[in-house]
C-alpha positions in Angstrom: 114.6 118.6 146.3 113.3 114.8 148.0 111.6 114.9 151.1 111.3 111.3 150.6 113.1 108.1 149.5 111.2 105.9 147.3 113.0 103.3 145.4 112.3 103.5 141.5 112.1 100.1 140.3 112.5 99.6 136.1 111.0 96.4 134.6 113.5 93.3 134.5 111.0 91.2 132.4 109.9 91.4 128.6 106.1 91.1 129.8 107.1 94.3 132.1 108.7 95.9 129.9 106.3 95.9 127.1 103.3 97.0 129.6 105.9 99.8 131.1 106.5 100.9 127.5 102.9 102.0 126.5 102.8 103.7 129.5 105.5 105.3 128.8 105.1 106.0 125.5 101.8 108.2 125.8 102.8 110.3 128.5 106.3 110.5 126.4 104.4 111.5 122.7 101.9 113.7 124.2 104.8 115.4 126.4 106.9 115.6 123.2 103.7 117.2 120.8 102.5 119.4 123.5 106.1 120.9 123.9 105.6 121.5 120.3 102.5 123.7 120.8 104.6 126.7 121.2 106.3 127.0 118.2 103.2 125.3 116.4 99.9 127.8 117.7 102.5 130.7 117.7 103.1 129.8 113.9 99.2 129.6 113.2 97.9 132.6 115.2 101.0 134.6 113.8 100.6 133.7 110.5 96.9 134.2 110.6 97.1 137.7 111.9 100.5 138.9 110.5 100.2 136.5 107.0 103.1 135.5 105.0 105.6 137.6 106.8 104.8 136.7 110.1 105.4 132.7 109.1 108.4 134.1 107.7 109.5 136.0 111.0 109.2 132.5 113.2 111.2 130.7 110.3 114.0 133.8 111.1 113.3 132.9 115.0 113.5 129.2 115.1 117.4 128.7 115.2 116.8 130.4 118.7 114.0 128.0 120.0 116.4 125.0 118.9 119.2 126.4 120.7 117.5 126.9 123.7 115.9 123.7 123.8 118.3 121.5 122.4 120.9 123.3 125.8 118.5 121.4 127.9 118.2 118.4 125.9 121.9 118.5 126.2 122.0 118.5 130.1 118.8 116.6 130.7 118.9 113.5 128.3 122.4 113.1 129.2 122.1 113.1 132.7 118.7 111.2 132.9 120.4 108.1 130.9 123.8 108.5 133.5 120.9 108.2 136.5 118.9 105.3 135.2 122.4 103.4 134.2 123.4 104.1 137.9 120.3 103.3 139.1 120.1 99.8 137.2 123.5 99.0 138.7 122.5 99.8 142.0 124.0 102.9 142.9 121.8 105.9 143.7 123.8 108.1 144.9 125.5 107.8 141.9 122.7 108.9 140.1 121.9 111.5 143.0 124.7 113.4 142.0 124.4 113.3 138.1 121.1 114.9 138.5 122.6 117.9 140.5 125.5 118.2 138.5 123.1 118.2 135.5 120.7 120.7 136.8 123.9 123.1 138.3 125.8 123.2 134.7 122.6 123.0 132.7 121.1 126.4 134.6 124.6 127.9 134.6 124.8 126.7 130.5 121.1 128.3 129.9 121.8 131.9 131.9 125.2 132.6 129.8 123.1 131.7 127.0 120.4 133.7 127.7 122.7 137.0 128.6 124.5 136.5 125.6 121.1 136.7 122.7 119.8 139.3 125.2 122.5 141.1 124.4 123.1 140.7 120.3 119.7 139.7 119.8 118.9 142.0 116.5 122.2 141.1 115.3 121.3 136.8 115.7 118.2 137.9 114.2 120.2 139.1 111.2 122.3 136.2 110.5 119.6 134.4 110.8 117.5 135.9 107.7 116.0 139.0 108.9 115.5 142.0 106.5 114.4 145.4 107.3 110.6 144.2 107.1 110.8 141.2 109.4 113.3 142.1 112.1 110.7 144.7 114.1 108.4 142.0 114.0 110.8 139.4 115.0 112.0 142.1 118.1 108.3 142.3 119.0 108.3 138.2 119.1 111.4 138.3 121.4 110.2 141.1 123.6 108.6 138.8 126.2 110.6 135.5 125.6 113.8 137.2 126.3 112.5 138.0 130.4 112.0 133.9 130.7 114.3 132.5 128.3 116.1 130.0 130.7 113.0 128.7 131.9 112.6 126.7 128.8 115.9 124.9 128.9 115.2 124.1 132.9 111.7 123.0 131.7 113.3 120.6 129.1 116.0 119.0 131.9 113.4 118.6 134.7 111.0 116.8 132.6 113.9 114.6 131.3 114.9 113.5 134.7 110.8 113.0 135.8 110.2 110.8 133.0 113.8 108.9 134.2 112.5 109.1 137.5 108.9 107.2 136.8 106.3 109.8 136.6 106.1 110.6 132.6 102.5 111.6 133.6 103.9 114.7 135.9 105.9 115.5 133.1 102.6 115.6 130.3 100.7 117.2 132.7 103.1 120.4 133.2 103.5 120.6 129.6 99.9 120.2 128.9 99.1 122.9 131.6 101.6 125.4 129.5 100.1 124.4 125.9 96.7 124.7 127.1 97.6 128.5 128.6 99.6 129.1 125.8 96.7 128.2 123.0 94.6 130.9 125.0 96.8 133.1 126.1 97.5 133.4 122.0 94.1 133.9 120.8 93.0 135.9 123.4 96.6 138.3 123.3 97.0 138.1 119.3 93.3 138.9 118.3 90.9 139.7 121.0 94.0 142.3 122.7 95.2 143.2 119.3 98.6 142.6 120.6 99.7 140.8 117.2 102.9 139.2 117.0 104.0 140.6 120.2 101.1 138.9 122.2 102.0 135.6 120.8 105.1 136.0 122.9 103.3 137.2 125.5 101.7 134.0 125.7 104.4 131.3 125.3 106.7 132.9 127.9 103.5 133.0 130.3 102.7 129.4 129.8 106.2 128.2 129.8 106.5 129.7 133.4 103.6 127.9 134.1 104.8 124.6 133.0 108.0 125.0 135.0 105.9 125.8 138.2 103.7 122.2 137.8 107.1 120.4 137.0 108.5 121.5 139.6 105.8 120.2 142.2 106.9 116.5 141.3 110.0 117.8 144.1 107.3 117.7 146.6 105.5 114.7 146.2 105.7 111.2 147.5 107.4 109.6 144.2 110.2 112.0 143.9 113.4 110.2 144.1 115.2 112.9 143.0 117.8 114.2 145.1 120.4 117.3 145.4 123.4 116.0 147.0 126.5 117.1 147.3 128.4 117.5 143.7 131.7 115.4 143.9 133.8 115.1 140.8 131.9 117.6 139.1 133.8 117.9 136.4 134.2 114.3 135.7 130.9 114.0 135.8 129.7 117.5 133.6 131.8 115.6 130.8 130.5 112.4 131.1 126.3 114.1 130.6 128.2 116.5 128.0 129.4 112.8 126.0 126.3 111.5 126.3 124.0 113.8 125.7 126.1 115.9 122.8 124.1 113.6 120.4 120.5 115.0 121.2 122.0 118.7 121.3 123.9 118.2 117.8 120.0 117.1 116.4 118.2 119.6 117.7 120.9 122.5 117.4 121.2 121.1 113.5 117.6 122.6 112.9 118.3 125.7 113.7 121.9 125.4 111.8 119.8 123.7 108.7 117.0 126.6 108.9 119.9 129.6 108.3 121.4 127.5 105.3 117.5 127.3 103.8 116.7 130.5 104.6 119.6 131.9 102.5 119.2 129.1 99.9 115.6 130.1 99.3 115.8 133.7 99.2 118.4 133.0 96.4 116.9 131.2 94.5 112.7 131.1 94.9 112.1 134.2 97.2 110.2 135.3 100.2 107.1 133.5 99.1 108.9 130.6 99.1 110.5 130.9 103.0 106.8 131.4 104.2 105.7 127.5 102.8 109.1 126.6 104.3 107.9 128.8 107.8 105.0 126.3 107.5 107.8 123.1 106.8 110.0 123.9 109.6 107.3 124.2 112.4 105.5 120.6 111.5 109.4 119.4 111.0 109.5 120.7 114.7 106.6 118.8 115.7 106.9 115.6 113.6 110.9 115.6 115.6 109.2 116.1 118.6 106.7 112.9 118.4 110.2 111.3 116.9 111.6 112.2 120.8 108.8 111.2 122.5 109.3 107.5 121.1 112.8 107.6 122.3 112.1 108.8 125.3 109.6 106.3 126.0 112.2 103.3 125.6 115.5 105.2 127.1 115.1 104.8 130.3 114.0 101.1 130.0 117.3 100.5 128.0 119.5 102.3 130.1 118.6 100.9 133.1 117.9 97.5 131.7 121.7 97.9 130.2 123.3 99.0 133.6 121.3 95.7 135.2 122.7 93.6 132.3 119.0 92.8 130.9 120.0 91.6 127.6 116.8 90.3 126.7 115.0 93.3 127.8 117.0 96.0 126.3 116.7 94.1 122.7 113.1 94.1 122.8 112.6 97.6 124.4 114.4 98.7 120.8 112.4 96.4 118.9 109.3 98.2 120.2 111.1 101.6 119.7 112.0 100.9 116.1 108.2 99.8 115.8 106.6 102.3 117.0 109.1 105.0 115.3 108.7 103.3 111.7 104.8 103.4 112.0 104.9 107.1 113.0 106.7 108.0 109.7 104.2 106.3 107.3 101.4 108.0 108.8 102.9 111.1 108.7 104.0 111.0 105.1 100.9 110.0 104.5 99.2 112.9 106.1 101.7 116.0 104.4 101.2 114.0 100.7 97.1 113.8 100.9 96.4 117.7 102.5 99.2 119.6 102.0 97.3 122.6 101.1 95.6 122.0 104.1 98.6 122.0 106.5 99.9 125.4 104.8 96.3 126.9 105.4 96.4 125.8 109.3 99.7 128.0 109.6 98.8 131.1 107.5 95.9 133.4 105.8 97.6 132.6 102.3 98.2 134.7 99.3 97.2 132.7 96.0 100.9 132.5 94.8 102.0 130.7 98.0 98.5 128.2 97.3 100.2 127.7 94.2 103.5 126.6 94.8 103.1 124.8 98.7 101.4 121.9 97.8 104.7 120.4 95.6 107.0 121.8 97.7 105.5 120.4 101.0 105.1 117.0 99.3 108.5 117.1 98.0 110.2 117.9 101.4 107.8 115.7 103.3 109.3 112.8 101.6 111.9 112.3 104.2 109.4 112.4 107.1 109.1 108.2 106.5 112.5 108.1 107.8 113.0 110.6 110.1 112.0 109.1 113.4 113.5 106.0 112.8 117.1 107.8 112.4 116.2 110.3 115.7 115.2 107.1 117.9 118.7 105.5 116.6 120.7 108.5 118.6 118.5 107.2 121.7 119.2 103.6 120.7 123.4 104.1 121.2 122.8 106.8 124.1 121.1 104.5 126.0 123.6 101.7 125.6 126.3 104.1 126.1 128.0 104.2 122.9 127.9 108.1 122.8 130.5 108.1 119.3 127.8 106.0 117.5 125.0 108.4 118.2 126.9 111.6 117.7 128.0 110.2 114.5 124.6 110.0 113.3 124.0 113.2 114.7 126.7 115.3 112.7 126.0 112.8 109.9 121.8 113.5 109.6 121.9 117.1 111.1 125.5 119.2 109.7 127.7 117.3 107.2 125.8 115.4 104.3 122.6 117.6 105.0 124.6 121.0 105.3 126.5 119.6 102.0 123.6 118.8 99.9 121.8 122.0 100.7 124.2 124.3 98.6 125.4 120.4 95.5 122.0 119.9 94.8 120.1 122.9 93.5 123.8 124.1 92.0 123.4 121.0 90.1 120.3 119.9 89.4 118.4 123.5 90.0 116.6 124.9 92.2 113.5 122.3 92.9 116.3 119.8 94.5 116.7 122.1 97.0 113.2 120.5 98.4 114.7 117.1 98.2 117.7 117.9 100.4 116.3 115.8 104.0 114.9 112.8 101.8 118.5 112.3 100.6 120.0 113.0 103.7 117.6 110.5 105.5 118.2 108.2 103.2 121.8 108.0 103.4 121.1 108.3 106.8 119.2 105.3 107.3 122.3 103.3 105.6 124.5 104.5 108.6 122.1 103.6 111.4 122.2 100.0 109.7 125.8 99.5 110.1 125.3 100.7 114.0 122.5 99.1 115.2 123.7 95.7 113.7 127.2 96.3 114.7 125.5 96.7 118.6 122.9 94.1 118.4 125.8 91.5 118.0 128.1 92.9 120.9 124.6 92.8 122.9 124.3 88.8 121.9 127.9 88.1 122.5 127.6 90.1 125.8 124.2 87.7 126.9 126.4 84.9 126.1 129.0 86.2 128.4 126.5 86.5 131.1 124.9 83.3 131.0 128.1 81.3 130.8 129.3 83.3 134.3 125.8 82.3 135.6 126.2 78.9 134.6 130.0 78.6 135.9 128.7 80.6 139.5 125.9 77.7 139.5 128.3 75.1 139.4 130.6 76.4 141.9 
């Protein structure tokens, strides 16, 4: 990896960083929602050609995807935010060696993980809501996903670590590539083949193979400043991207967590009918999360590297247009899933008229917390990014396990079975309160530090 070395220079002004930010954050977003295609044309061509159940079947698979994905998220966003703090202090070869010891325990990470569901995978598929009518369609799904499965976690650390490394464009463009394939490859395998199900696996493993291929050409080019070096204190380092990144793994592994709870909680108490609308929720969740990481990606690495320069000024205002941008997302999303909710459960299945009947209110009730949600994912990128790992695994466990896991199974047991719809709005909510108490608690130690800084500068003057 790095034929060449170019020197990756972050903004160091507010004017810069605001102009590097836009660029950022479109290559970012349309990275994040074309990564999304997978899950989201699978559930639409699926659930066209297979109705109801075959929604329900990519509900049963999705704790998988998350796992997968949120491995590399693990390895990638934590070692991309180690590299650009290295790199805003100066020290390359610091950051040299975090991206190899990412990439060597991130690919050793994804290939247990892969022998391990290859292994038990009816038996994950069980736990994870499978009856005797859905699991052979589920193994059909799996067939072709299971020969390339740790291509998509080494696909989610290399575009991490492009991004970090100033070319969020490469990045769009190898996901783009795969999405476009994979749309195709879908319609042309699921219908026009009659592969069904099956082909729509078929066609995400093929375009996630391609997407690793155009990633990996960034290795190649003249902007790479990515290099393998030797891995010194490989350990030591392995837990430092492990602290760091444990945040964005907890969020993204808590969807698949959250989607077993539901699954059981529905079946108990509204039915099958029920888990094919919340097939339909789960996939745009996926999606909306994913635009959510795209805005956090977009003002990372200009944090962390503005933080590791001591940028005060710039790492402030790089949040500000985070929070922004992340606040604005969620009203126009809750706007969309409250207006056509009908519509959104139509573009993900051919419907039966009972599920027509009860989608709309359940969709509009769960989309309810889609104001916050982006606003409490960018916070875990927020405390990442400044290095306060505790903070943004707190959240994490917070949004994603404890109060969310809790209120899954208090809420319907005491208020009946429609609260179990208004579990993420309260769980955002209270959410939202903790990320207050953070972000204020770090925007003062960020003031006090720029004090610091400027009364050294001013002391170094007069000497």
């Amino acid at each position: 990896f790095g034929f060449t070395e170019v020197s990756m220079q972050m903004p160091t002004s507010v004017k810069d960083v605001k102009k590097t930010y836009f660029k950022y954050l479109g290559a970012c977003i349309g990275s994040a929602m074309i990564a999304s295609v997978y899950a989201f044309v699978d559930c639409i061509m699926v659930g066209q050609y297979e109705g109801p159940d075959g929604t329900a079947v990519l509900a049963v698979i999705m704790p998988i995807w998350t796992l997968i994905y949120a491995i590399g998220w693990l390895f990638g966003i934590g070692g991309a935010v180690l590299m650009s703090h290295a790199r805003g202090n100066g020290d390359k070869h610091r950051g040299d060696v975090i991206f190899t010891v990412s990439n060597i325990a991130g690919i050793s990470v994804a290939l247990l993980t892969w022998l391990i569901l290859a292994v038990w995978s009816e038996d994950f598929l069980v736990m994870f809501g499978a009856d005797e009518k859905l699991l052979p369609l589920a193994m059909k799904y799996m067939k072709w996903i299971n020969i390339v499965m740790p291509l998509f976690t080494v696909g989610q650390i290399w575009s991490c670590f492009i991004r970090n490394d100033g070319s969020p464009q490469k990045a769009m463009i190898a996901v783009l590539c795969g999405g476009v394939f994979n749309m195709i490859g879908d319609y042309v395998l699921v219908f026009v083949v009659d592969m069904g199900i099956e082909g729509a696996g078929l066609a995400t493993a093929l375009g996630q193979v391609l997407a690793v291929l155009v990633m990996s050409t960034h290795f190649f080019s003249r902007k790479n400043n990515l290099r393998l070096v030797r891995p010194v204190k490989f350990l030591y380092f392995t837990r430092r991207i492990l602290t760091t990144g444990f945040a964005t793994f907890v969020t993204d592994v808590a969807i698949g967590i959250l989607a077993i709870l539901f699954n059981n909680q529905i079946m108990r108490y509204a039915g099958s009918d029920a888990l094919a609308v919340y097939g339909v929720i789960i996939n745009f969740t996926a999606f909306v999360q994913s635009v959510a990481y795209g805005v956090g990606q977009s003002a990372q690495p200009l944090m962390a590297s503005n933080y590791g320069a001591k940028n005060i000024d710039e790492v402030r205002y790089a949040s500000r247009l985070g929070w922004i941008s992340a606040a604005v997302i969620g009203l126009f999303v809750l706007v969309l899933v409250q207006s056509v909710p009908l519509y959104i459960t139509r573009l993900f299945m051919s419907t039966t008229p009972k599920v027509e009947v009860i989608a709309p209110s359940i969709i509009r009730l769960y989309g309810l917390s889609y104001l916050l949600l982006p606003v409490n994912v960018f916070a875990t990128y927020y405390c990442q990014s400044i290095l306060k790992p505790r903070a943004s695994l707190t959240i994490s466990l917070f949004r994603g396990l404890i109060f969310s896991g809790a209120m899954i199974y208090i809420l319907p047991a005491l208020f009946g079975s429609t609260m179990l719809w208004w579990t993420m709005t309260v769980t955002e909510c209270a959410t939202l309160l903790l990320v207050i108490f953070f972000v204020r608690k770090y925007d003062r130690q960020l003031l006090l530090m720029k004090t610091d800084i400027n009364h050294n500068e001013i002391q170094n003057k007069g000497k």
